[in-house]
Amino acid sequence: MNLGMLVAADISFGVGTSGANITCNSTTNNTQPSDANTIARLRLVNSTNAGADIVIRNASIFTAAQWSSSRATGFAVKNGKFVAVTSNDAELDPFITCKTTVKDMAGAAVVPGMFDAHIHHISGGKLLSKQLQFSSTLSLDEVLAAVDAYATNLTSASAWVTGGNWGSTLLGDVSTTASLKRLDDVSHGHPVLLSDDSYHNAWANTAALKAAGIYTEGVTGLLIENAKNPVQIAQALAEPETLETLKEESLAAWKLLHSYGVTGIQDAAVTQPQLEAMVALDDENNLKGWISTCLLLTGASAVANFSEAEFDQYAHKVYRDRVRTDFTKLFLDGVPTTQTGGFLEAYLPSSEHGCNYHGLVYNSSSELVETLRKYRGMGRHTKIHCTGDWSVQVAMDAFEVLRLEGSTQKYQIAHGQFVTPEDRKRMKLLDITADISPFLWYPGIIPLSITFVLPEEMATHMQPNRDLLDLGVLVAGGSDWSVGSVPNPWEGIGGLVTREDPTGQFPGTLWEEQAVSVEEAIRIFSINGARAAGLDDVVGSIEVGKAANFVFIDRDPFKINATEIGNTKVLRTYVAGEMVYSSSG
């Protein structure tokens, strides 16, 4: 979109406009701002050519600025960057020429572009465009009905049925031979592979198990953690992704993300083909956002002929402004719902594991230290998946060794629903980021499922966000989409503030003492995520010199009841000064 060519009708935007007082001439008012605070927040870029592309004024702006005031009423954008931010709109007059688009917001709310600090956006785009989608709240009968309807409409006899996500509450229902037969009966001959709501586990039908060469009599099709890998590989070989299909999936994801005001992400598990697609989109000028990638250098993904050295070399080569390639991803445990998360306190007794079972931790701290040293040598930061407090403790022990060696890398604990008080303090001391994702800080299917396997005192005390913030830990929010049902940061923000389900599906609260303020919650989903990814010098807040990523929303989150925040709707989203989404079409 050419911002210099916006028509007058666009300027009005339904909130009124100012512009009748604009005079076109070759002179510019170079009067400097009067007080020191304004001088610090307002910079005239070029005294002889100060005309901006866009000027926003008379707005209620939350800037999320780290070192200056977080409130403003106006800003100016030129060449895709903020060139002025002020609380005195008169200071914007020097930036206005006859070519400037001026928007009087009549007091409407404006926020920075949101940052999703943990997402799987290409997988999400694939789910949107090519897979079966259904809610994790569905019963087994409803899941089977969805498979039946979807499989019936497939036009290719060899097509697979993939997608999800069935709820963790169905684990007992799907783990029977009778349920497998029911799945076979509604599959119409197609192989089926359905992910659960953690994406760590899956349910496959007989045709899919046979395609992978792992079918035996008496199996149920329930595949826990890496047991699903052979079926995933079989599906990938049968329906290979191309560069073009991966690009399409990325674009589909960004279309949805823009509708929620998301303009920057950290993709939490990236393969080389996915990275190639992101780079191609950027080369074509079709990447409308910033991506920090966490590379799967361990070969944890089902990619044929994987070479860690080749991937590492390629990632260094293609590093660029909008596609950062300096993070890696590791998995230290599984998930609590299938008792593969590692916990210091034992799970509730079960027929499968008996008593005193603590789950899994895949590596010792000494093994993890060696891997982190290797990644440090590659110049890479690391995000580590930890869902249980035991796995968090092992990761923290390794981080402590690295810090004592002088490591300055960025380290993140991903998910971290359960962190001991001692390790919360160590996170601050060792400068470890808490990547909180998905939205498990309020009642829902996964928190409910966790109550089935963990002692009540632990299961009802998840996500100590208030404690972490009070200790000074950097807390960054992510949707974990497509694990999470939607990448809507406003639901996450609303839930952080109330500890209630913002969708209203699940009653009650979850450890409401850990609620945060509205300002803290918005920062968690904007500047904090950018800081965690090392992008806060470019995006995450409305500040002079940063990319002009900003969002118009339909309500002011600081002036409404906190229970309404989750219903916030985005009206427009801008990336580097370009409008990439409008609710009016």
Coordinates of C-alpha atoms in Angstrom, one line a residue:
M1 CA 0.0 0.0 0.0
N2 CA 1.4 3.4 -1.0
L3 CA 0.8 5.6 2.0
G4 CA 1.6 8.7 0.0
M5 CA -1.4 8.0 -2.2
L6 CA -4.1 7.5 0.4
V7 CA -7.3 9.2 -0.7
A8 CA -9.2 11.7 1.4
A9 CA -11.9 9.1 2.2
D10 CA -9.3 6.9 3.9
I11 CA -8.1 9.8 6.1
S12 CA -11.4 10.1 7.9
F13 CA -11.4 6.4 9.1
G14 CA -14.8 7.1 10.8
V15 CA -13.2 8.9 13.8
G16 CA -13.0 12.4 12.4
T17 CA -9.9 14.0 10.8
S18 CA -7.9 17.1 11.0
G19 CA -6.3 18.4 7.9
A20 CA -8.1 21.5 6.8
N21 CA -5.4 23.6 8.4
I22 CA -2.6 22.0 6.3
T23 CA -0.7 24.5 4.2
C24 CA 1.5 23.3 1.3
N25 CA 4.7 25.2 1.1
S26 CA 8.4 24.7 1.0
T27 CA 9.1 25.9 4.5
T28 CA 9.1 24.0 7.7
N29 CA 8.5 25.2 11.3
N30 CA 11.7 24.1 13.0
T31 CA 10.7 25.4 16.5
Q32 CA 12.1 23.0 19.0
P33 CA 9.9 21.4 21.7
S34 CA 10.0 23.5 24.9
D35 CA 10.4 21.1 27.8
A36 CA 13.1 18.5 28.4
N37 CA 10.7 15.6 28.5
T38 CA 9.2 16.4 25.1
I39 CA 12.6 16.9 23.6
A40 CA 13.6 13.4 24.7
R41 CA 10.5 12.0 23.1
L42 CA 10.2 14.1 20.0
R43 CA 12.9 14.3 17.3
L44 CA 12.9 16.3 14.1
V45 CA 14.5 14.0 11.7
N46 CA 15.6 16.5 9.0
S47 CA 15.0 20.2 9.4
T48 CA 14.8 20.7 5.6
N49 CA 12.7 17.6 4.9
A50 CA 10.5 16.9 7.9
G51 CA 7.3 16.0 6.1
A52 CA 5.9 12.7 7.4
D53 CA 3.9 10.1 5.6
I54 CA 1.5 9.6 8.4
V55 CA 0.6 11.8 11.5
I56 CA -1.6 10.4 14.2
R57 CA -3.0 12.8 16.7
N58 CA -5.7 13.2 19.4
A59 CA -5.3 9.5 20.3
S60 CA -5.0 7.6 23.5
I61 CA -1.7 5.9 22.9
F62 CA 0.0 3.3 25.0
T63 CA 3.6 3.3 23.7
A64 CA 5.1 0.4 25.8
A65 CA 8.2 2.5 25.9
Q66 CA 10.8 1.2 28.3
W67 CA 12.8 4.3 29.3
S68 CA 10.3 7.2 28.8
S69 CA 6.7 7.9 29.3
S70 CA 4.4 5.1 28.1
R71 CA 1.6 7.5 27.2
A72 CA 1.3 9.8 24.2
T73 CA -1.4 11.5 22.1
G74 CA 0.3 11.5 18.7
F75 CA 3.1 10.4 16.5
A76 CA 4.6 10.8 13.1
V77 CA 5.8 8.1 10.6
K78 CA 8.2 8.5 7.8
N79 CA 9.8 5.8 5.6
G80 CA 8.3 3.1 7.8
K81 CA 9.7 4.4 11.1
F82 CA 8.4 6.5 14.0
V83 CA 10.1 9.9 13.7
A84 CA 8.2 11.7 16.5
V85 CA 6.2 10.6 19.5
T86 CA 4.6 13.3 21.7
S87 CA 1.9 14.2 24.3
N88 CA 1.7 17.7 22.7
D89 CA 0.1 17.3 19.3
A90 CA 1.2 20.8 18.3
E91 CA 4.7 19.5 18.2
L92 CA 3.6 17.4 15.2
D93 CA 2.8 20.4 13.0
P94 CA 6.3 20.6 11.5
F95 CA 5.8 17.1 10.1
I96 CA 2.6 17.9 8.2
T97 CA 2.7 18.7 4.5
C98 CA 0.1 18.4 1.8
K99 CA 1.3 14.8 1.2
T100 CA 0.9 13.7 4.8
T101 CA -2.0 11.5 5.8
V102 CA -3.3 13.0 9.0
K103 CA -5.6 11.0 11.3
D104 CA -7.5 12.6 14.2
M105 CA -8.4 9.7 16.4
A106 CA -10.9 11.5 18.5
G107 CA -9.5 9.9 21.6
A108 CA -9.5 6.3 20.2
A109 CA -7.0 3.8 21.5
V110 CA -3.7 3.0 19.7
V111 CA -1.2 0.4 20.9
P112 CA 2.1 -1.0 19.5
G113 CA 2.1 -4.0 17.2
M114 CA 1.8 -7.1 19.4
F115 CA 4.6 -9.6 19.7
D116 CA 3.9 -13.3 20.1
A117 CA 6.9 -14.8 21.9
H118 CA 6.0 -18.5 21.2
I119 CA 4.2 -19.6 18.1
H120 CA 4.4 -22.2 15.3
H121 CA 3.0 -20.0 12.6
I122 CA 3.5 -22.2 9.5
S123 CA 1.9 -25.1 11.3
G124 CA -0.9 -22.8 12.2
G125 CA -1.2 -21.6 8.6
K126 CA -1.4 -25.2 7.4
L127 CA -4.1 -26.0 10.0
L128 CA -6.1 -23.0 8.7
S129 CA -5.8 -23.9 5.0
K130 CA -5.3 -27.6 4.6
Q131 CA -6.3 -29.5 7.7
L132 CA -9.3 -30.6 9.8
Q133 CA -9.9 -28.1 12.6
F134 CA -12.1 -28.7 15.6
S135 CA -12.3 -27.5 19.2
S136 CA -10.5 -29.3 22.0
T137 CA -13.8 -29.1 23.9
L138 CA -15.4 -31.7 21.6
S139 CA -16.5 -35.1 22.9
L140 CA -15.2 -38.3 21.2
D141 CA -18.5 -38.6 19.3
E142 CA -18.1 -35.1 18.0
V143 CA -14.5 -35.6 17.0
L144 CA -15.5 -38.8 15.0
A145 CA -18.4 -36.9 13.4
A146 CA -15.9 -34.2 12.3
V147 CA -13.6 -36.8 10.8
D148 CA -16.5 -38.5 9.0
A149 CA -17.6 -35.2 7.4
Y150 CA -14.1 -34.1 6.4
A151 CA -13.1 -37.5 5.0
T152 CA -16.3 -37.8 3.0
N153 CA -15.5 -34.6 1.1
L154 CA -11.8 -35.4 0.2
T155 CA -11.4 -35.7 -3.5
S156 CA -8.1 -37.6 -3.6
A157 CA -8.2 -41.3 -2.5
S158 CA -4.7 -41.0 -1.2
A159 CA -5.2 -37.9 0.9
W160 CA -4.5 -38.0 4.6
V161 CA -6.8 -36.5 7.3
T162 CA -4.6 -34.4 9.6
G163 CA -5.2 -31.7 12.0
G164 CA -6.9 -31.4 15.5
N165 CA -6.8 -30.7 18.3
W166 CA -8.6 -33.2 20.5
G167 CA -8.6 -32.4 24.2
S168 CA -6.4 -34.0 26.8
T169 CA -9.6 -34.9 28.6
L170 CA -10.1 -37.6 25.9
L171 CA -6.9 -39.5 26.6
G172 CA -8.9 -42.3 28.3
D173 CA -11.5 -42.4 25.5
V174 CA -9.1 -42.7 22.6
S175 CA -6.8 -45.3 24.2
T176 CA -9.0 -48.3 23.4
T177 CA -9.2 -50.7 20.5
A178 CA -12.9 -50.0 20.3
S179 CA -12.3 -46.3 19.7
L180 CA -9.7 -47.2 17.1
K181 CA -12.3 -49.2 15.2
R182 CA -14.7 -46.3 15.4
L183 CA -12.0 -44.0 13.9
D184 CA -11.3 -46.5 11.1
D185 CA -15.1 -46.7 10.3
V186 CA -15.4 -42.9 9.8
S187 CA -12.1 -42.5 7.9
H188 CA -13.4 -43.8 4.5
G189 CA -10.1 -45.5 3.7
H190 CA -8.0 -42.4 4.4
P191 CA -5.0 -42.4 6.8
V192 CA -5.8 -40.3 9.8
L193 CA -3.4 -38.5 12.2
L194 CA -4.9 -36.1 14.7
S195 CA -2.9 -34.1 17.2
D196 CA -4.0 -33.5 20.8
D197 CA -4.1 -30.1 22.4
S198 CA -0.5 -30.2 23.4
Y199 CA 0.8 -31.3 19.9
H200 CA 3.0 -33.7 21.8
N201 CA 0.7 -36.7 21.3
A202 CA -1.5 -37.9 18.5
W203 CA -4.2 -40.4 17.6
A204 CA -3.8 -42.4 14.3
N205 CA -6.1 -44.8 12.6
T206 CA -5.1 -48.3 11.3
A207 CA -4.3 -47.0 7.8
A208 CA -1.9 -44.4 9.1
L209 CA -0.2 -46.9 11.4
K210 CA 0.3 -49.3 8.5
A211 CA 1.6 -46.6 6.3
A212 CA 4.3 -46.0 8.9
G213 CA 5.0 -49.7 9.3
I214 CA 4.2 -49.7 13.0
Y215 CA 0.7 -51.4 13.1
T216 CA 0.4 -54.5 15.4
E217 CA -2.7 -56.3 16.7
G218 CA -4.2 -54.7 19.8
V219 CA -2.9 -51.2 19.3
T220 CA -5.1 -48.3 20.1
G221 CA -3.6 -45.7 17.8
L222 CA -2.7 -43.4 20.7
L223 CA 0.9 -42.2 20.2
I224 CA 2.7 -40.5 23.0
E225 CA 5.6 -38.1 22.3
N226 CA 8.1 -39.5 19.8
A227 CA 6.0 -42.5 19.1
K228 CA 4.1 -40.4 16.6
N229 CA 7.3 -39.6 14.6
P230 CA 7.1 -42.6 12.2
V231 CA 3.5 -41.7 11.3
Q232 CA 4.4 -38.0 10.8
I233 CA 7.3 -39.1 8.5
A234 CA 5.0 -41.3 6.5
Q235 CA 2.5 -38.5 6.0
A236 CA 5.3 -36.0 5.1
L237 CA 6.6 -38.5 2.4
A238 CA 3.1 -39.1 1.1
E239 CA 2.2 -35.4 0.9
P240 CA 5.5 -33.5 0.7
E241 CA 5.5 -29.8 1.3
T242 CA 7.1 -27.5 -1.3
L243 CA 8.5 -24.1 -1.0
E244 CA 5.4 -22.6 -2.4
T245 CA 3.0 -24.5 -0.1
L246 CA 5.1 -23.4 2.9
K247 CA 5.0 -19.8 1.7
E248 CA 1.2 -20.0 1.4
E249 CA 0.9 -21.4 4.9
S250 CA 3.0 -18.6 6.3
L251 CA 0.9 -16.0 4.5
A252 CA -2.3 -17.6 5.8
A253 CA -0.9 -17.3 9.3
W254 CA 0.2 -13.7 8.9
K255 CA -3.3 -12.8 7.6
L256 CA -4.8 -14.1 10.8
L257 CA -2.1 -12.6 13.0
H258 CA -2.6 -9.2 11.5
S259 CA -6.3 -9.4 12.3
Y260 CA -5.3 -9.7 16.0
G261 CA -2.7 -6.9 15.8
V262 CA 0.4 -9.1 15.9
T263 CA 3.3 -7.7 13.9
G264 CA 6.2 -9.7 15.4
I265 CA 6.7 -13.3 16.4
Q266 CA 9.2 -15.8 17.8
D267 CA 8.6 -19.0 15.9
A268 CA 9.5 -21.6 18.5
A269 CA 10.5 -24.6 16.3
V270 CA 11.7 -23.9 12.8
T271 CA 13.0 -26.4 10.2
Q272 CA 15.2 -25.6 7.3
P273 CA 12.4 -25.8 4.7
Q274 CA 10.3 -23.5 6.9
L275 CA 13.1 -21.0 7.2
E276 CA 13.6 -21.1 3.4
A277 CA 10.0 -20.1 3.0
M278 CA 10.3 -17.2 5.4
V279 CA 13.4 -15.9 3.6
A280 CA 11.7 -16.3 0.2
L281 CA 8.8 -14.2 1.4
D282 CA 11.1 -11.5 2.6
D283 CA 13.1 -11.5 -0.6
E284 CA 9.7 -11.0 -2.4
N285 CA 8.8 -8.2 -0.1
N286 CA 5.8 -10.2 1.1
L287 CA 6.8 -10.7 4.7
K288 CA 4.8 -8.2 6.6
G289 CA 6.2 -8.6 10.1
W290 CA 9.3 -9.6 12.0
I291 CA 10.3 -13.2 12.9
S292 CA 12.8 -14.5 15.4
T293 CA 13.3 -18.2 14.6
C294 CA 14.2 -20.9 17.0
L295 CA 16.0 -23.5 14.9
L296 CA 15.6 -27.2 15.4
L297 CA 19.3 -27.9 15.1
T298 CA 19.0 -31.2 17.0
G299 CA 17.1 -32.8 14.1
A300 CA 14.0 -33.1 16.3
S301 CA 11.8 -32.5 13.3
A302 CA 10.8 -35.1 10.8
V303 CA 12.9 -33.7 7.9
A304 CA 14.6 -36.1 5.5
N305 CA 18.4 -35.9 5.0
F306 CA 18.8 -33.5 7.9
S307 CA 22.2 -31.9 8.4
E308 CA 22.8 -29.8 11.4
A309 CA 26.0 -28.3 10.0
E310 CA 24.2 -27.4 6.7
F311 CA 21.2 -25.9 8.5
D312 CA 23.5 -23.8 10.8
Q313 CA 25.5 -22.5 7.9
Y314 CA 22.4 -21.7 5.9
A315 CA 20.8 -19.9 8.8
H316 CA 23.9 -17.7 9.4
K317 CA 23.9 -16.9 5.7
V318 CA 20.3 -15.7 5.5
Y319 CA 20.2 -13.7 8.8
R320 CA 18.5 -10.4 8.1
D321 CA 16.4 -7.6 9.6
R322 CA 13.0 -9.3 9.4
V323 CA 14.1 -12.9 9.7
R324 CA 16.4 -13.4 12.7
T325 CA 18.1 -16.8 12.9
D326 CA 20.1 -16.6 16.2
F327 CA 17.9 -18.8 18.5
T328 CA 17.8 -22.6 18.9
K329 CA 15.1 -24.8 20.5
L330 CA 15.5 -27.7 22.9
F331 CA 13.0 -30.0 24.6
L332 CA 13.7 -31.1 28.2
D333 CA 10.5 -32.9 28.9
G334 CA 7.0 -33.7 27.6
V335 CA 3.6 -32.5 29.0
P336 CA 1.9 -33.1 32.3
T337 CA -1.4 -34.5 30.8
T338 CA 0.4 -37.7 29.6
Q339 CA 2.7 -37.7 32.6
T340 CA 5.8 -37.0 30.4
G341 CA 6.5 -33.7 32.0
G342 CA 9.2 -33.9 34.7
F343 CA 8.1 -33.0 38.2
L344 CA 9.8 -32.9 41.6
E345 CA 6.6 -34.1 43.3
A346 CA 5.1 -37.3 42.1
Y347 CA 2.1 -37.6 39.8
L348 CA -1.1 -39.1 41.3
P349 CA -1.0 -42.9 41.3
S350 CA -2.0 -44.5 37.9
S351 CA -2.5 -48.0 36.6
E352 CA 0.3 -47.3 34.0
H353 CA 3.0 -45.8 36.3
G354 CA 1.9 -46.8 39.8
C355 CA 3.0 -44.6 42.7
N356 CA 5.9 -42.2 43.0
Y357 CA 6.2 -41.5 39.3
H358 CA 7.9 -38.2 38.5
G359 CA 7.7 -38.2 34.7
L360 CA 10.6 -37.6 32.2
V361 CA 13.5 -35.3 31.9
Y362 CA 15.4 -36.0 28.7
N363 CA 18.8 -34.8 29.6
S364 CA 20.9 -34.3 32.7
S365 CA 22.2 -30.8 33.5
S366 CA 25.7 -31.8 32.5
E367 CA 24.5 -33.1 29.1
L368 CA 22.5 -29.9 28.7
V369 CA 25.6 -27.8 29.5
E370 CA 27.5 -29.4 26.7
T371 CA 24.8 -28.7 24.2
L372 CA 24.5 -25.1 25.4
R373 CA 28.2 -24.7 25.1
K374 CA 28.0 -25.9 21.5
Y375 CA 25.2 -23.5 20.7
R376 CA 27.2 -20.6 22.4
G377 CA 30.1 -21.5 20.0
M378 CA 27.7 -21.1 17.1
G379 CA 26.6 -17.7 18.4
R380 CA 23.1 -18.8 19.2
H381 CA 20.7 -18.2 22.0
T382 CA 18.4 -21.0 23.3
K383 CA 14.7 -21.5 24.2
I384 CA 14.1 -24.7 26.3
H385 CA 10.7 -26.4 26.6
C386 CA 10.1 -27.2 30.3
T387 CA 6.6 -28.0 31.5
G388 CA 7.4 -29.4 34.9
D389 CA 9.4 -27.9 37.8
W390 CA 11.9 -30.8 37.7
S391 CA 12.8 -30.0 34.1
V392 CA 13.0 -26.3 35.0
Q393 CA 15.4 -27.1 37.8
V394 CA 17.7 -29.1 35.5
A395 CA 17.7 -26.2 32.9
M396 CA 18.4 -23.6 35.6
D397 CA 21.4 -25.7 36.9
A398 CA 22.8 -25.8 33.4
F399 CA 22.2 -22.0 32.9
E400 CA 24.0 -21.3 36.1
V401 CA 27.1 -23.1 34.9
L402 CA 27.0 -21.2 31.6
R403 CA 26.6 -17.9 33.4
L404 CA 29.6 -18.7 35.7
E405 CA 31.6 -19.3 32.5
G406 CA 30.7 -15.8 31.3
S407 CA 28.0 -16.7 28.8
T408 CA 26.0 -13.6 27.7
Q409 CA 23.5 -15.6 25.5
K410 CA 19.8 -15.1 25.9
Y411 CA 18.1 -18.1 27.6
Q412 CA 14.4 -18.8 27.9
I413 CA 12.3 -21.2 29.9
A414 CA 9.4 -22.0 27.5
H415 CA 6.0 -22.6 29.1
G416 CA 7.2 -22.8 32.8
Q417 CA 3.7 -23.3 34.3
F418 CA 5.4 -24.9 37.3
V419 CA 8.5 -23.2 38.7
T420 CA 9.7 -23.6 42.3
P421 CA 10.0 -20.4 44.4
E422 CA 13.8 -20.9 44.5
D423 CA 14.0 -21.2 40.7
R424 CA 11.9 -18.1 40.3
K425 CA 14.6 -16.2 42.2
R426 CA 17.3 -17.9 40.1
M427 CA 15.6 -16.8 36.9
K428 CA 16.1 -13.2 38.0
L429 CA 19.7 -13.7 39.2
L430 CA 20.7 -15.6 36.0
D431 CA 18.8 -13.3 33.7
I432 CA 16.5 -16.0 32.3
T433 CA 13.3 -15.1 30.4
A434 CA 10.0 -16.7 31.3
D435 CA 8.3 -17.5 28.0
I436 CA 4.7 -18.0 29.3
S437 CA 2.7 -20.0 26.7
P438 CA 0.1 -21.1 25.8
F439 CA -2.7 -19.3 27.7
L440 CA -2.8 -21.7 30.7
W441 CA -3.2 -19.0 33.4
Y442 CA -7.0 -19.3 33.5
P443 CA -9.4 -22.2 33.5
G444 CA -9.6 -24.4 30.3
I445 CA -9.3 -27.9 28.9
I446 CA -5.6 -28.3 29.6
P447 CA -5.7 -27.0 33.2
L448 CA -8.7 -29.2 33.8
S449 CA -6.8 -32.2 32.4
I450 CA -3.8 -31.4 34.6
T451 CA -6.0 -31.8 37.7
F452 CA -6.5 -35.4 36.7
V453 CA -2.8 -36.3 37.0
L454 CA -1.2 -33.9 39.6
P455 CA -2.0 -33.3 43.3
E456 CA -4.6 -30.6 43.7
E457 CA -2.3 -28.1 45.5
M458 CA 0.1 -28.2 42.5
A459 CA -2.5 -28.4 39.7
T460 CA -4.3 -25.3 41.0
H461 CA -1.2 -23.2 41.3
M462 CA 0.0 -22.8 37.7
Q463 CA 1.8 -19.9 36.1
P464 CA 3.3 -17.7 38.9
N465 CA 3.3 -14.6 36.7
R466 CA 2.9 -12.1 39.5
D467 CA 5.8 -13.6 41.5
L468 CA 8.0 -13.5 38.4
L469 CA 7.3 -9.9 37.6
D470 CA 7.8 -8.8 41.2
L471 CA 11.2 -10.5 41.2
G472 CA 12.1 -8.6 38.1
V473 CA 12.1 -11.5 35.7
L474 CA 11.4 -10.7 32.1
V475 CA 8.0 -12.3 31.3
A476 CA 7.1 -12.6 27.6
G477 CA 3.8 -14.0 26.4
G478 CA 3.0 -16.4 23.5
S479 CA 0.0 -18.2 22.1
D480 CA 1.8 -21.4 21.2
W481 CA -0.5 -21.5 18.2
S482 CA -1.3 -23.9 16.6
V483 CA -1.1 -25.7 20.0
G484 CA -3.2 -22.9 21.4
S485 CA -6.5 -22.6 19.7
V486 CA -6.0 -19.0 18.5
P487 CA -3.1 -16.6 18.4
N488 CA -5.2 -13.8 19.9
P489 CA -3.1 -11.8 22.3
W490 CA -6.1 -10.0 23.7
E491 CA -7.5 -13.2 25.1
G492 CA -4.1 -13.8 26.7
I493 CA -4.0 -10.2 28.1
G494 CA -7.5 -10.4 29.5
G495 CA -6.8 -13.7 31.2
L496 CA -3.5 -12.4 32.7
V497 CA -5.4 -9.5 34.3
T498 CA -8.4 -11.5 35.6
R499 CA -7.2 -15.1 35.7
E500 CA -10.6 -15.9 34.3
D501 CA -11.4 -17.5 30.9
P502 CA -12.0 -14.5 28.7
T503 CA -14.2 -16.6 26.3
G504 CA -16.6 -17.5 29.1
Q505 CA -16.5 -21.2 28.4
F506 CA -14.9 -22.2 31.7
P507 CA -16.1 -20.7 35.0
G508 CA -14.0 -19.6 38.0
T509 CA -10.5 -18.4 38.3
L510 CA -7.0 -20.0 38.4
W511 CA -4.7 -18.8 41.2
E512 CA -6.1 -15.2 41.0
E513 CA -3.4 -14.0 43.3
Q514 CA -1.0 -14.2 40.3
A515 CA -3.0 -11.6 38.3
V516 CA -1.1 -8.7 36.7
S517 CA -2.0 -5.2 35.8
V518 CA -3.4 -4.1 32.4
E519 CA -0.1 -2.3 31.6
E520 CA 2.0 -5.3 32.6
A521 CA -0.1 -7.6 30.5
I522 CA 0.1 -5.5 27.4
R523 CA 3.9 -5.2 27.9
I524 CA 4.1 -9.0 28.2
F525 CA 2.6 -9.3 24.7
S526 CA 4.5 -6.4 23.1
I527 CA 7.9 -5.0 24.3
N528 CA 8.7 -7.9 26.6
G529 CA 8.4 -10.4 23.8
A530 CA 10.6 -8.2 21.5
R531 CA 13.2 -8.0 24.3
A532 CA 13.2 -11.7 24.8
A533 CA 13.8 -12.2 21.1
G534 CA 16.5 -9.5 20.9
L535 CA 14.3 -7.4 18.7
D536 CA 13.4 -4.6 21.1
D537 CA 15.7 -2.1 19.3
V538 CA 13.5 -2.5 16.2
V539 CA 9.9 -3.4 17.3
G540 CA 7.7 -3.8 20.3
S541 CA 6.9 -0.2 21.3
I542 CA 6.0 3.1 19.8
E543 CA 9.3 5.0 20.0
V544 CA 11.3 7.2 17.7
G545 CA 13.6 5.2 15.4
K546 CA 11.6 2.0 15.6
A547 CA 9.6 0.3 12.9
A548 CA 6.2 1.9 12.7
N549 CA 4.1 -1.1 13.8
F550 CA 0.9 0.1 15.5
V551 CA -2.7 -1.0 16.0
F552 CA -6.0 0.8 16.2
I553 CA -8.3 -1.1 18.6
D554 CA -12.0 -0.7 19.4
R555 CA -11.7 0.0 23.1
D556 CA -9.3 1.4 25.6
P557 CA -8.1 -1.5 27.8
F558 CA -7.2 1.0 30.5
K559 CA -10.7 2.4 30.7
I560 CA -13.0 -0.7 30.6
N561 CA -13.8 -3.5 33.0
A562 CA -11.0 -6.0 32.9
T563 CA -13.4 -8.8 31.9
E564 CA -14.0 -7.0 28.6
I565 CA -10.3 -6.9 27.5
G566 CA -10.4 -10.3 26.0
N567 CA -13.2 -9.2 23.6
T568 CA -11.0 -6.4 22.1
K569 CA -11.2 -6.1 18.4
V570 CA -8.5 -4.8 16.1
L571 CA -9.7 -2.1 13.6
R572 CA -6.4 -1.6 11.7
T573 CA -2.9 -3.0 11.8
Y574 CA 0.2 -1.3 10.4
V575 CA 3.6 -2.8 9.8
A576 CA 6.4 -0.3 9.0
G577 CA 3.8 2.3 8.3
E578 CA 1.9 0.1 5.8
M579 CA -1.7 -0.9 6.6
V580 CA -1.8 -4.7 6.5
Y581 CA -5.3 -5.2 8.0
S582 CA -8.5 -3.3 8.2
S583 CA -11.7 -4.7 9.8
S584 CA -13.7 -2.8 7.2
G585 CA -12.1 -4.9 4.4

